[in-house]
mmCIF file of C-alpha atoms in Angstrom:
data_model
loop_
_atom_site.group_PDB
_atom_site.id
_atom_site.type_symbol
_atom_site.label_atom_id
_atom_site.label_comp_id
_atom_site.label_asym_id
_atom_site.label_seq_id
_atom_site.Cartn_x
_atom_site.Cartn_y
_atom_site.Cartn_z
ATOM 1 C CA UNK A 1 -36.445 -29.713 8.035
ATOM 2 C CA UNK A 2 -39.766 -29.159 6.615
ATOM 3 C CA UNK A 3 -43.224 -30.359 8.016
ATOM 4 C CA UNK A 4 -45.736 -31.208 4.861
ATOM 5 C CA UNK A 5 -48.495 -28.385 5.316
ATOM 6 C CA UNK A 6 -50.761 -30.040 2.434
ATOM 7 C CA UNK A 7 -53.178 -33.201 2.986
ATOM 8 C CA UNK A 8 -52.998 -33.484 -0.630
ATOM 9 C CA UNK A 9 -49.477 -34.221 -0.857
ATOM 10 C CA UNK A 10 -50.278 -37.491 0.170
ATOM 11 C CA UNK A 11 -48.249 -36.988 2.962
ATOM 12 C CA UNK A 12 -49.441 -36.899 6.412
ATOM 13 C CA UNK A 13 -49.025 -34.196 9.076
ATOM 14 C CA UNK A 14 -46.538 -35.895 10.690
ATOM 15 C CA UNK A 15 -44.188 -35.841 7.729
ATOM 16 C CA UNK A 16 -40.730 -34.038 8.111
ATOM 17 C CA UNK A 17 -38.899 -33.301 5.241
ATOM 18 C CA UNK A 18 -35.405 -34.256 5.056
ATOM 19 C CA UNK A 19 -36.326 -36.733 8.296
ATOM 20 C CA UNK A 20 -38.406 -39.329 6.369
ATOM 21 C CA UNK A 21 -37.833 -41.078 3.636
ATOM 22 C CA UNK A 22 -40.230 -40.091 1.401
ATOM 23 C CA UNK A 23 -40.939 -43.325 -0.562
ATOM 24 C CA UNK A 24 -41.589 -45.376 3.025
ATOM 25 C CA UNK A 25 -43.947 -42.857 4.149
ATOM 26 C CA UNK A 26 -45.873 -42.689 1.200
ATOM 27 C CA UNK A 27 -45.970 -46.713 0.912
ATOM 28 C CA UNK A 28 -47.459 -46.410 4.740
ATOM 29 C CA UNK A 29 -51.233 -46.902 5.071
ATOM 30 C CA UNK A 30 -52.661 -43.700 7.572
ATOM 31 C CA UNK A 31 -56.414 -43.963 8.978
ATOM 32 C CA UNK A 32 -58.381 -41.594 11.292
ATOM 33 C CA UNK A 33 -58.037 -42.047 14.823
ATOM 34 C CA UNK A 34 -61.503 -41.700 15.796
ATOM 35 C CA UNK A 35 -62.680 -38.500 15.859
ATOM 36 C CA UNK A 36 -59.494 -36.736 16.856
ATOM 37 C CA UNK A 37 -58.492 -35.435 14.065
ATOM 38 C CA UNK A 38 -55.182 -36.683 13.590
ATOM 39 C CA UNK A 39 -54.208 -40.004 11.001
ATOM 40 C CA UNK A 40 -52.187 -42.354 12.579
ATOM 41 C CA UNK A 41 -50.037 -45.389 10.772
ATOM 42 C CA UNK A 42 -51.384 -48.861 10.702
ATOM 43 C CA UNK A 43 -49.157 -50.037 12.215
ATOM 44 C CA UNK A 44 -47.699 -47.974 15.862
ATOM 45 C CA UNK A 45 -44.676 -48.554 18.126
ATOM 46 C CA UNK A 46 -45.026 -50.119 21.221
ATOM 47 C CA UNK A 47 -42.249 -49.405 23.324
ATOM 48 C CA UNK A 48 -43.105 -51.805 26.032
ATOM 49 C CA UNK A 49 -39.492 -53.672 25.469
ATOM 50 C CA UNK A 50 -37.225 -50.616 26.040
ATOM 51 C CA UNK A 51 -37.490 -52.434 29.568
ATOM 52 C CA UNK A 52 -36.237 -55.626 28.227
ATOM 53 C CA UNK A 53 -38.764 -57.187 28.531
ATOM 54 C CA UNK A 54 -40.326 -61.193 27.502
ATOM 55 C CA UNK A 55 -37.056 -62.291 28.206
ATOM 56 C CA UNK A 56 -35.109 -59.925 26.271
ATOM 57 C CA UNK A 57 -32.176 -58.394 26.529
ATOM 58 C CA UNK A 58 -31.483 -55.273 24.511
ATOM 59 C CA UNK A 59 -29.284 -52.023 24.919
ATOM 60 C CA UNK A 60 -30.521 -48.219 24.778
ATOM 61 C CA UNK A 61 -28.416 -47.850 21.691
ATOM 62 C CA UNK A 62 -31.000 -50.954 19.961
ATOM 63 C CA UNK A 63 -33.513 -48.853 21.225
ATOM 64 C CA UNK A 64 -32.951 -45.761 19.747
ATOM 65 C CA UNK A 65 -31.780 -47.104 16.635
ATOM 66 C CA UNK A 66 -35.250 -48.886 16.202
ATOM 67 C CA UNK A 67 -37.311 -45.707 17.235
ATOM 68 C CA UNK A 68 -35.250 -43.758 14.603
ATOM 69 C CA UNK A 69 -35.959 -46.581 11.900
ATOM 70 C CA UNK A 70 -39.170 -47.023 12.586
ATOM 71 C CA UNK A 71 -40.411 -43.044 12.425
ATOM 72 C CA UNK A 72 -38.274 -42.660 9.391
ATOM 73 C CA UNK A 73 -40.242 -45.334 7.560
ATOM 74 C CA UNK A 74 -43.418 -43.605 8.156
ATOM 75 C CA UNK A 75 -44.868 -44.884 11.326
ATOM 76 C CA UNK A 76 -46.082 -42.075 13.464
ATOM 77 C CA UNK A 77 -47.901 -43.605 16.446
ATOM 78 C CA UNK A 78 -45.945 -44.600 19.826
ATOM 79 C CA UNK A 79 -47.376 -45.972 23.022
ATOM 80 C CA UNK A 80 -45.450 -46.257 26.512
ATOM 81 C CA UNK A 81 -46.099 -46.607 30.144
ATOM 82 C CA UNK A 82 -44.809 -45.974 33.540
ATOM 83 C CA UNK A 83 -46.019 -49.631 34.055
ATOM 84 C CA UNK A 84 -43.176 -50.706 31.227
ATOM 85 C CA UNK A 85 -39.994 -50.149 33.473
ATOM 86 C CA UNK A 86 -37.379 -48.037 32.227
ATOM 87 C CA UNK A 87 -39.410 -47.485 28.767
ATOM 88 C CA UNK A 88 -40.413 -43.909 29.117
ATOM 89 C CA UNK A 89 -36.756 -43.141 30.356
ATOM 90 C CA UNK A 90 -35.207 -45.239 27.140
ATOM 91 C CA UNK A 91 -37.678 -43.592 25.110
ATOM 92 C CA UNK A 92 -37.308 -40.100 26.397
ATOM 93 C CA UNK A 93 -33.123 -40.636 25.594
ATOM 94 C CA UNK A 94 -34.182 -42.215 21.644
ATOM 95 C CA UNK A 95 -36.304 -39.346 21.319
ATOM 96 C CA UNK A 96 -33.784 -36.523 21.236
ATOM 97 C CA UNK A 97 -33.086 -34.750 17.899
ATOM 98 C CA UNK A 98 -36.074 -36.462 16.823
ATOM 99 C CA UNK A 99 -38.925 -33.088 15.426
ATOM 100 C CA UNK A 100 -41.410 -33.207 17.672
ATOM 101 C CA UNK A 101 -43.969 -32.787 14.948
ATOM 102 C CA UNK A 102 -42.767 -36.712 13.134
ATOM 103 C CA UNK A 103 -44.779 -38.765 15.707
ATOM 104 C CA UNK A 104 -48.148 -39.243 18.008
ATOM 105 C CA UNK A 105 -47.278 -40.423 21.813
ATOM 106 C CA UNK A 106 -48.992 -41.535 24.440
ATOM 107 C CA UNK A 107 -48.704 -42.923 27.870
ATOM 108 C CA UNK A 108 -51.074 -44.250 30.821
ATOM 109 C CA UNK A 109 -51.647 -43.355 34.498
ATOM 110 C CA UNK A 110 -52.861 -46.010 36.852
ATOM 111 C CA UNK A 111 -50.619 -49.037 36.909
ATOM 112 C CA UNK A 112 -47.338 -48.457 37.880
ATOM 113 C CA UNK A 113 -44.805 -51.158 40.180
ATOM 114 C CA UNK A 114 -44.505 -54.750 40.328
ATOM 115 C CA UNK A 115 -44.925 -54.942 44.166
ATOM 116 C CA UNK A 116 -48.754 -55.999 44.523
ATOM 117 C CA UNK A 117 -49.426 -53.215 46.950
ATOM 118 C CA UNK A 118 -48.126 -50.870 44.474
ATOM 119 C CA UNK A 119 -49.475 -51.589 41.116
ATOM 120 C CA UNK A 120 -52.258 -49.806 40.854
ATOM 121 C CA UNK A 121 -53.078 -46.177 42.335
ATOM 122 C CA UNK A 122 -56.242 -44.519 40.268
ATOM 123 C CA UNK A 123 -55.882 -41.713 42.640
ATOM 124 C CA UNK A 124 -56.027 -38.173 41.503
ATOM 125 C CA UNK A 125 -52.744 -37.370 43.531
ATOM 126 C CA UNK A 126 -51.074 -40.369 42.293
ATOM 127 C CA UNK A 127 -52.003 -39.304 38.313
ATOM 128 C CA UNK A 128 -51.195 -36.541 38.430
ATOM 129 C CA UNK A 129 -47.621 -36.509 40.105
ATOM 130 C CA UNK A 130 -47.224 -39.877 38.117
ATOM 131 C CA UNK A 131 -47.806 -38.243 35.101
ATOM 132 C CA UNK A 132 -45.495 -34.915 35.475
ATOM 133 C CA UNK A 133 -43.112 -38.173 36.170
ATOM 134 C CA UNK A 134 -43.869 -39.117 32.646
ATOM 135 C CA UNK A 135 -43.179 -36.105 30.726
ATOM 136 C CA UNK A 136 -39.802 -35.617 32.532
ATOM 137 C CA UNK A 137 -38.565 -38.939 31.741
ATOM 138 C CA UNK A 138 -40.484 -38.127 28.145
ATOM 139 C CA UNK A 139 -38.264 -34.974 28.023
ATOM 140 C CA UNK A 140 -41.564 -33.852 26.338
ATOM 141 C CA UNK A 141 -44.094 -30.663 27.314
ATOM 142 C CA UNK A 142 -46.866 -32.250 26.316
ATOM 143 C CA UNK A 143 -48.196 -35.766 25.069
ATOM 144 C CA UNK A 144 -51.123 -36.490 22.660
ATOM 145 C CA UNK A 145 -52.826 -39.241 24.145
ATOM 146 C CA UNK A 146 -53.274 -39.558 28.056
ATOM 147 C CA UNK A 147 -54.646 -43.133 29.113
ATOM 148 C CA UNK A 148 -55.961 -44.853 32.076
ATOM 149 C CA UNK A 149 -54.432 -47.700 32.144
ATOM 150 C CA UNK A 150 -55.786 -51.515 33.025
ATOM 151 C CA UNK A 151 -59.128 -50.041 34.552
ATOM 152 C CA UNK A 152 -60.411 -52.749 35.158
ATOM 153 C CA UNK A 153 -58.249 -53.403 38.417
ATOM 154 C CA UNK A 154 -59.801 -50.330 39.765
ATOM 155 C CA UNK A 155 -61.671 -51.524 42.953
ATOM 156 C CA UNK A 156 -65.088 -50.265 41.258
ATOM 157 C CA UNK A 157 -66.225 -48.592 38.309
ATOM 158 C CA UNK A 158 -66.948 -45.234 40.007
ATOM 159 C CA UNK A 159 -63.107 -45.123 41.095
ATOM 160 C CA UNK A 160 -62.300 -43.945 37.267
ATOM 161 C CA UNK A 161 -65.554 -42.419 36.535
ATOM 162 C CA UNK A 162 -65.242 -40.202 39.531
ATOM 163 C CA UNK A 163 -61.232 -39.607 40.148
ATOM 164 C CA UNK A 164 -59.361 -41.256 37.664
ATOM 165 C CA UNK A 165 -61.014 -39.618 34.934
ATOM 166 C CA UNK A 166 -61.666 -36.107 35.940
ATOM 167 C CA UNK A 167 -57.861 -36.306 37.118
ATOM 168 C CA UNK A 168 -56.791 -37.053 33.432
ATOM 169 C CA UNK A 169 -59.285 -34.401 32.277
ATOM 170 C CA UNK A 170 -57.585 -31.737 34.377
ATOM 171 C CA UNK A 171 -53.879 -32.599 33.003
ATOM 172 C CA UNK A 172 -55.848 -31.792 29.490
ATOM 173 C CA UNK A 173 -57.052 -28.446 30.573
ATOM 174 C CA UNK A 174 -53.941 -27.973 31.632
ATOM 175 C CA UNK A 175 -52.486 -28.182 27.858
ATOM 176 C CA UNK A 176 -50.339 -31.143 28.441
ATOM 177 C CA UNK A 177 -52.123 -33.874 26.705
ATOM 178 C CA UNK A 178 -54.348 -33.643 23.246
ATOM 179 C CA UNK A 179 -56.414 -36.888 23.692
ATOM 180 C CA UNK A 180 -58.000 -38.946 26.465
ATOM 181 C CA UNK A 181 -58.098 -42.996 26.350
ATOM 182 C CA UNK A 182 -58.577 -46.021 28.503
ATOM 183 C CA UNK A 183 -56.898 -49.133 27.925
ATOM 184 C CA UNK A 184 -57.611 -52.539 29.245
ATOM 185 C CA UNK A 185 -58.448 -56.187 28.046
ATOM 186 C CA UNK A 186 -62.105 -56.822 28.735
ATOM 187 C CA UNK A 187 -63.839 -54.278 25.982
ATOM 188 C CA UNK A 188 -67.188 -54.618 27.274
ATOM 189 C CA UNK A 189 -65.870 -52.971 30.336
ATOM 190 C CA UNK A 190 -64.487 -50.259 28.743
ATOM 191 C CA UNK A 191 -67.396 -49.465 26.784
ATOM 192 C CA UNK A 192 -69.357 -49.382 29.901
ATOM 193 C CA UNK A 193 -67.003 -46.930 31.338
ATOM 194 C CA UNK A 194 -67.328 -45.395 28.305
ATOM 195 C CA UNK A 195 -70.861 -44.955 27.913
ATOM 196 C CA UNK A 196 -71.013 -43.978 31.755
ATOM 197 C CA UNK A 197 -68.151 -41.607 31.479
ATOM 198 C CA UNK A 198 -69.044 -37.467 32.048
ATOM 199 C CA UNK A 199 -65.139 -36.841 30.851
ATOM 200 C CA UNK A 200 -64.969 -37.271 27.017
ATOM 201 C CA UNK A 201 -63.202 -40.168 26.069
ATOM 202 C CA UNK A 202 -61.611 -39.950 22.642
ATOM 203 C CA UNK A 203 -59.703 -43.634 22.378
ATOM 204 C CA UNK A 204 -60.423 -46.922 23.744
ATOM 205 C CA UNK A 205 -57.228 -49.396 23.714
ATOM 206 C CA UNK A 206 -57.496 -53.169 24.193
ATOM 207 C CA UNK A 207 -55.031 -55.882 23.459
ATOM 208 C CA UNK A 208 -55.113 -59.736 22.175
ATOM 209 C CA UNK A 209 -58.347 -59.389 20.972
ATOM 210 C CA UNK A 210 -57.231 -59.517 17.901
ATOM 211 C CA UNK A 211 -55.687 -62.579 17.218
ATOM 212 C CA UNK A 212 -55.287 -65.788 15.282
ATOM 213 C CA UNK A 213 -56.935 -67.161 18.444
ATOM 214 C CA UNK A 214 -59.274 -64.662 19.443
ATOM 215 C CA UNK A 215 -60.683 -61.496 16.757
ATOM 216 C CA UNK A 216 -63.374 -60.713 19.135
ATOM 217 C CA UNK A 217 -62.438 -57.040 18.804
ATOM 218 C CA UNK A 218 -63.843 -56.580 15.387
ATOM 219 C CA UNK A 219 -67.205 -56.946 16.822
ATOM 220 C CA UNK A 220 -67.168 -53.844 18.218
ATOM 221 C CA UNK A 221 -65.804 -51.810 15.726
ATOM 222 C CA UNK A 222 -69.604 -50.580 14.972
ATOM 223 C CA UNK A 223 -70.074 -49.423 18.329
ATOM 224 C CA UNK A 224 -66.871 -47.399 18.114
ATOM 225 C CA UNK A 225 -67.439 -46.136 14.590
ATOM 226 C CA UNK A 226 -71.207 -45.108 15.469
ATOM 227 C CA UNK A 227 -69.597 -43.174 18.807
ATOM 228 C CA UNK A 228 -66.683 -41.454 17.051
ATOM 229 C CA UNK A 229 -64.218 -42.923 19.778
ATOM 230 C CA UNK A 230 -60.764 -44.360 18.217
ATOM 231 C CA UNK A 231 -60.074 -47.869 18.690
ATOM 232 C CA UNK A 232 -56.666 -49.346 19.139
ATOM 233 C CA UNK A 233 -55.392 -52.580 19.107
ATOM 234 C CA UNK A 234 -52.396 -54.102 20.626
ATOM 235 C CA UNK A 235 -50.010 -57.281 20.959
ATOM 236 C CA UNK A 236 -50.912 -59.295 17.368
ATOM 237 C CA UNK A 237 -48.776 -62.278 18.613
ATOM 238 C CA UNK A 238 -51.117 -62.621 21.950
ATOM 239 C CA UNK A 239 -48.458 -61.581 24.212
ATOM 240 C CA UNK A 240 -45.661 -64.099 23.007
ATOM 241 C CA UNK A 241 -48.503 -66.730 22.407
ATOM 242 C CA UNK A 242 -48.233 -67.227 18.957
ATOM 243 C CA UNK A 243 -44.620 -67.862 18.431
ATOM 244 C CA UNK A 244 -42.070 -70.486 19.202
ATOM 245 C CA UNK A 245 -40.798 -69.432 21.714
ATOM 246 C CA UNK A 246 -43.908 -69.433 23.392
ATOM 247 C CA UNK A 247 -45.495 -67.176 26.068
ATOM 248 C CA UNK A 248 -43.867 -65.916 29.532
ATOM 249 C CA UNK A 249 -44.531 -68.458 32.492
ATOM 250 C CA UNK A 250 -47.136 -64.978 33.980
ATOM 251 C CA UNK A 251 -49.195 -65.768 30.683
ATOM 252 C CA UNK A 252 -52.858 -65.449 31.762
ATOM 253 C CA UNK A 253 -54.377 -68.060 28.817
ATOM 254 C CA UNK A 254 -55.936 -71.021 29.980
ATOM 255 C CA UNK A 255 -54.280 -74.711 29.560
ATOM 256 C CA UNK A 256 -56.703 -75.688 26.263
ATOM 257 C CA UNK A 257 -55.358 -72.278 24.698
ATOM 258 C CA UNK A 258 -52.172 -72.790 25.704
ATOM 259 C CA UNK A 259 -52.059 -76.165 24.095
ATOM 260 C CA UNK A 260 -53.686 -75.455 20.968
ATOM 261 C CA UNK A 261 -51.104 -72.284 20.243
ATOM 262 C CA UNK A 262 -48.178 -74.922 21.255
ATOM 263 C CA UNK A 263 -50.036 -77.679 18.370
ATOM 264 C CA UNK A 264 -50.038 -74.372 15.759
ATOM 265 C CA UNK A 265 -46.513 -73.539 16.249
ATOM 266 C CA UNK A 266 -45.642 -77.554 15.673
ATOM 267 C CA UNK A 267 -48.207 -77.446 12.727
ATOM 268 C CA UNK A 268 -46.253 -74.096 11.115
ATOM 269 C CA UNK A 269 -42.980 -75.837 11.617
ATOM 270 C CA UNK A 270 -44.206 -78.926 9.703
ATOM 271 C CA UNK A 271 -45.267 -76.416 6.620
ATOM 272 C CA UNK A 272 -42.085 -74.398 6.786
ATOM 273 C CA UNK A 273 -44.480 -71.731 7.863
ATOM 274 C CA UNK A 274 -43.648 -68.688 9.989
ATOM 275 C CA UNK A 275 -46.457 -68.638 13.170
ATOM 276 C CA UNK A 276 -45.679 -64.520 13.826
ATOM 277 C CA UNK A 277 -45.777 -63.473 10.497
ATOM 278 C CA UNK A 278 -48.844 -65.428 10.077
ATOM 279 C CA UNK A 279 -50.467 -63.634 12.909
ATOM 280 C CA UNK A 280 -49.259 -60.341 12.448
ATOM 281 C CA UNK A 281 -50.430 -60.328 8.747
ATOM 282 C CA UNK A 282 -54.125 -61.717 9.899
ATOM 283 C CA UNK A 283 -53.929 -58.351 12.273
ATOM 284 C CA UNK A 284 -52.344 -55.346 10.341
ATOM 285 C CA UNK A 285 -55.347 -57.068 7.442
ATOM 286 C CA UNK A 286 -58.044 -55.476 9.423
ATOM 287 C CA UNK A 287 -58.748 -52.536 7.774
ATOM 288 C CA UNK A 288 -61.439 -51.572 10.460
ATOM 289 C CA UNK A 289 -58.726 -50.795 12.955
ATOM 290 C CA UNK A 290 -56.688 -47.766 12.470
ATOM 291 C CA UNK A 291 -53.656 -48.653 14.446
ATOM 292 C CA UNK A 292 -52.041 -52.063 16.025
ATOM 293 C CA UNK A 293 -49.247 -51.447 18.628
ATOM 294 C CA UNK A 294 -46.120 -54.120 18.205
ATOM 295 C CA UNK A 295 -43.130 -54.182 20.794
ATOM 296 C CA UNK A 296 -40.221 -53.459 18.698
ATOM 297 C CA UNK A 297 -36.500 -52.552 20.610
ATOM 298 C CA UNK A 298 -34.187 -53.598 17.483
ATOM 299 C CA UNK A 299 -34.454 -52.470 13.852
ATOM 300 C CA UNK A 300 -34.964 -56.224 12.082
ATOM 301 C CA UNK A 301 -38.093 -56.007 13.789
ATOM 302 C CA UNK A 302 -39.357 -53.321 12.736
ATOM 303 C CA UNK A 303 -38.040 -53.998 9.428
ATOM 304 C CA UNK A 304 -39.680 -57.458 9.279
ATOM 305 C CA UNK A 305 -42.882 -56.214 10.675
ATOM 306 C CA UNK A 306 -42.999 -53.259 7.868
ATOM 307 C CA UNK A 307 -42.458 -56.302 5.811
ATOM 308 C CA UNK A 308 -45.478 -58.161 6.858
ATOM 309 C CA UNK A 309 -47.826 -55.583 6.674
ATOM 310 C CA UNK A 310 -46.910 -54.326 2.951
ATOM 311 C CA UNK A 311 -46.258 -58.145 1.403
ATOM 312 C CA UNK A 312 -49.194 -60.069 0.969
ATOM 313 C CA UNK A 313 -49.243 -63.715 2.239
ATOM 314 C CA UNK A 314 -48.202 -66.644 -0.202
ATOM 315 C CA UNK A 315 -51.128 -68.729 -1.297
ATOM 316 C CA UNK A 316 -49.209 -71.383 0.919
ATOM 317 C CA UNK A 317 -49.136 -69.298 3.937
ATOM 318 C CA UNK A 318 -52.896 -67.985 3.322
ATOM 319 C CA UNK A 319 -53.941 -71.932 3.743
ATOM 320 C CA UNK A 320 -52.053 -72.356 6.832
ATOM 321 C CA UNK A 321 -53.370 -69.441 8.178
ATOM 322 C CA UNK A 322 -57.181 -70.178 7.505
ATOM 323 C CA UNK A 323 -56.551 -73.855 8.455
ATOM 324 C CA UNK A 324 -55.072 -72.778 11.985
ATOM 325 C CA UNK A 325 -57.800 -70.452 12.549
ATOM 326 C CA UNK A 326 -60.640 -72.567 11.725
ATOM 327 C CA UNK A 327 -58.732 -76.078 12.757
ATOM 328 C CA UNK A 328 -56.698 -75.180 15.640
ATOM 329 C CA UNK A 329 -58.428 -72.967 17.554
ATOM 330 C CA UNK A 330 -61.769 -72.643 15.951
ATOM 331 C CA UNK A 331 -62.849 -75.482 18.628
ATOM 332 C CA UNK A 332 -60.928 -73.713 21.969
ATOM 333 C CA UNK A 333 -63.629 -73.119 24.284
ATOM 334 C CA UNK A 334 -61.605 -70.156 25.975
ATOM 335 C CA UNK A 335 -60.468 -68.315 23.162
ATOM 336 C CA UNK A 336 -59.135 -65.343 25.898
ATOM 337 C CA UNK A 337 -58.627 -65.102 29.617
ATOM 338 C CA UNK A 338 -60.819 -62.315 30.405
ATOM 339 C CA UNK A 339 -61.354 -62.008 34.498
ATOM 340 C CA UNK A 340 -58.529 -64.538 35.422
ATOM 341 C CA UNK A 341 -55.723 -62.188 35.872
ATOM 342 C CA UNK A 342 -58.261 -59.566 37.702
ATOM 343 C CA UNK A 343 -59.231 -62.426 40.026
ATOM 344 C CA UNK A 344 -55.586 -63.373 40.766
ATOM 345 C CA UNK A 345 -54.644 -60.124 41.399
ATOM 346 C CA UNK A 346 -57.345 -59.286 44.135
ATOM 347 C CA UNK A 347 -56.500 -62.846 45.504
ATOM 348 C CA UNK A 348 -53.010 -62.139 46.107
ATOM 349 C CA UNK A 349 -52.972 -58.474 47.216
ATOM 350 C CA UNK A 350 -55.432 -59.636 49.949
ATOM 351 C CA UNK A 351 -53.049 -62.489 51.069
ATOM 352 C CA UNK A 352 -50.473 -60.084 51.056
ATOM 353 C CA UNK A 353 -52.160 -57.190 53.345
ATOM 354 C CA UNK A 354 -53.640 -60.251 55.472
ATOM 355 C CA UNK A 355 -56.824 -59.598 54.259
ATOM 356 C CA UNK A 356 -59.804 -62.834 55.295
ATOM 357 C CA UNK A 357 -57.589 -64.662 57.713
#
């Protein structure tokens, strides 16, 4: 196998001769990740249900098969986390015989079990024996992108910007990751980190702010452009939100959202309209953001999701779309859920340790 050595080819970096198929990866948009350097595919893998996950049930073979389909067609950006289960583990098994040099990974350090008093651990020692966790299960030397993860459960600001960070700095001195990022779902928080930060931060991840219900995110695309910092978006259907199945019973959005998403799935059903492809279109639209992560463990998803970002909406589905957006949840007062799930959290691990009895 060959790895494309010419920009001009119109081939990215990532491409592998006689691994790709050439006529996918040419038909794939690429776009600057910040100021990295590298050019990632609009739209990345999120491997988030290698666990299983949203009520899923799916094998290591649907896994691996999906990985493999997906990186063949041209996408070159994958996203994991200890936080996700058995993901890195699944992922570390799909990514055998795979070059090294076809994809982009990265993980995150900070959030990590589902027992309350274990979820979160921004300590140096934690991040880094966490992450040498990572690359083992990775089966990888090195990853490109290292990311804090969920920073805003941190008990206070100075808890990244004075451990967390310097921590994640050190494991990139130490050769093992390209990039560093923080991830979370309030962005004004992570800009403040940020903008307060002495380690340099190279990506900035938040997710479902960049919905049918919420596209919040693309106000701050100016910021990031102006600071060189790559931004990248996540979870187009709001976290199960916008489909018919409907969200999780842990979904964080308010009652009024919850209802309104519930009134645009009837509404799509009515029109013989599809809700997800509706929303993932409105996302993987926005050319302003260079990469939006999707869950995908089986390959008709990624094949239906490569689908909806090169086919352009019918005229029919462009009207239900604008009419949801502006209809159904143009007049939502909580378009997002920002502070209820940090709230809840702090509530219940002090119940749990006995804390203000």
């Amino acid at each position: 196998m060959e790895k494309a050595t010419e920009q001009s080819s119109g081939l990215p970096k990532t491409y592998v001769k006689g691994f790709h198929d050439d006529d996918a990866v040419r038909r794939m948009k690429y776009s600057a990740l910040g100021n990295t350097g590298i050019e990632v595919s609009a739209l990345g893998f999120g491997a988030s249900p290698f666990d299983g996950g949203y009520n899923q049930t799916v094998t290591d073979e649907d896994c691996t098969r999906s990985l493999r389909a997906a990186l063949t067609s041209g996408i070159n950006y994958i996203d994991t986390a200890p936080w996700y289960g058995r993901s890195e583990e699944v992922l570390g098994k799909a990514l055998k015989g795979i070059p090294r040099e076809a994809y982009y990974i990265a993980t995150k350090v900070g959030r990590y079990k589902t027992d309350i008093t274990k979820m979160f651990d921004f300590s140096a020692e934690k991040i880094l024996s966490g992450f040498d966790e990572s690359l083992r299960k990775l089966g990888l030397d090195y990853v490109d992108v290292i990311q804090v993860h969920d920073l805003e459960f941190a008990p206070n600001p100075e808890k990244i910007l004075s451990e967390a960070l310097p921590a994640v700095r050190a494991i990139q001195e130490s050769g093992r990751a390209r990039f560093i990022g923080i991830t979370g779902y309030p962005v004004k928080e992570l800009k403040n980190i940020y903008l307060r930060s002495t380690v340099k931060i190279d990506s900035i991840l938040s997710y479902c702010h960049l919905c049918l219900n919420d596209s919040s995110l693309l106000e701050h695309v100016p910021f990031m452009e102006e600071k060189g910092v790559a931004l990248i978006n996540a979870s187009p259907l709001s976290m199960g939100l916008l489909t018919p199945r409907g969200p999780p019973t842990w979904h964080p959005a308010p009652d009024e959202l919850r209802e309104a998403a519930a009134e645009a799935v009837l509404y799509c059903q009515k029109q013989g309209v599809d809700l997800p492809k509706l929303a993932m279109s409105f996302t993987l639209s926005q050319e302003s953001i260079p990469v939006t992560l999707v869950g995908m463990s089986s390959v008709s998803e990624v094949e239906r999701n490569l689908s909806v970002l090169h086919q352009e909406l019918t005229a029919k589905e462009k009207e239900v779309q604008e009419y949801i957006i502006k209809n159904i949840f143009g007049p939502v007062d909580m378009k997002s859920w920002e502070n209820r799930e940090v709230a809840k959290y702090w509530k219940k691990l002090k119940a749990t340790l006995g804390e203000g009895k």
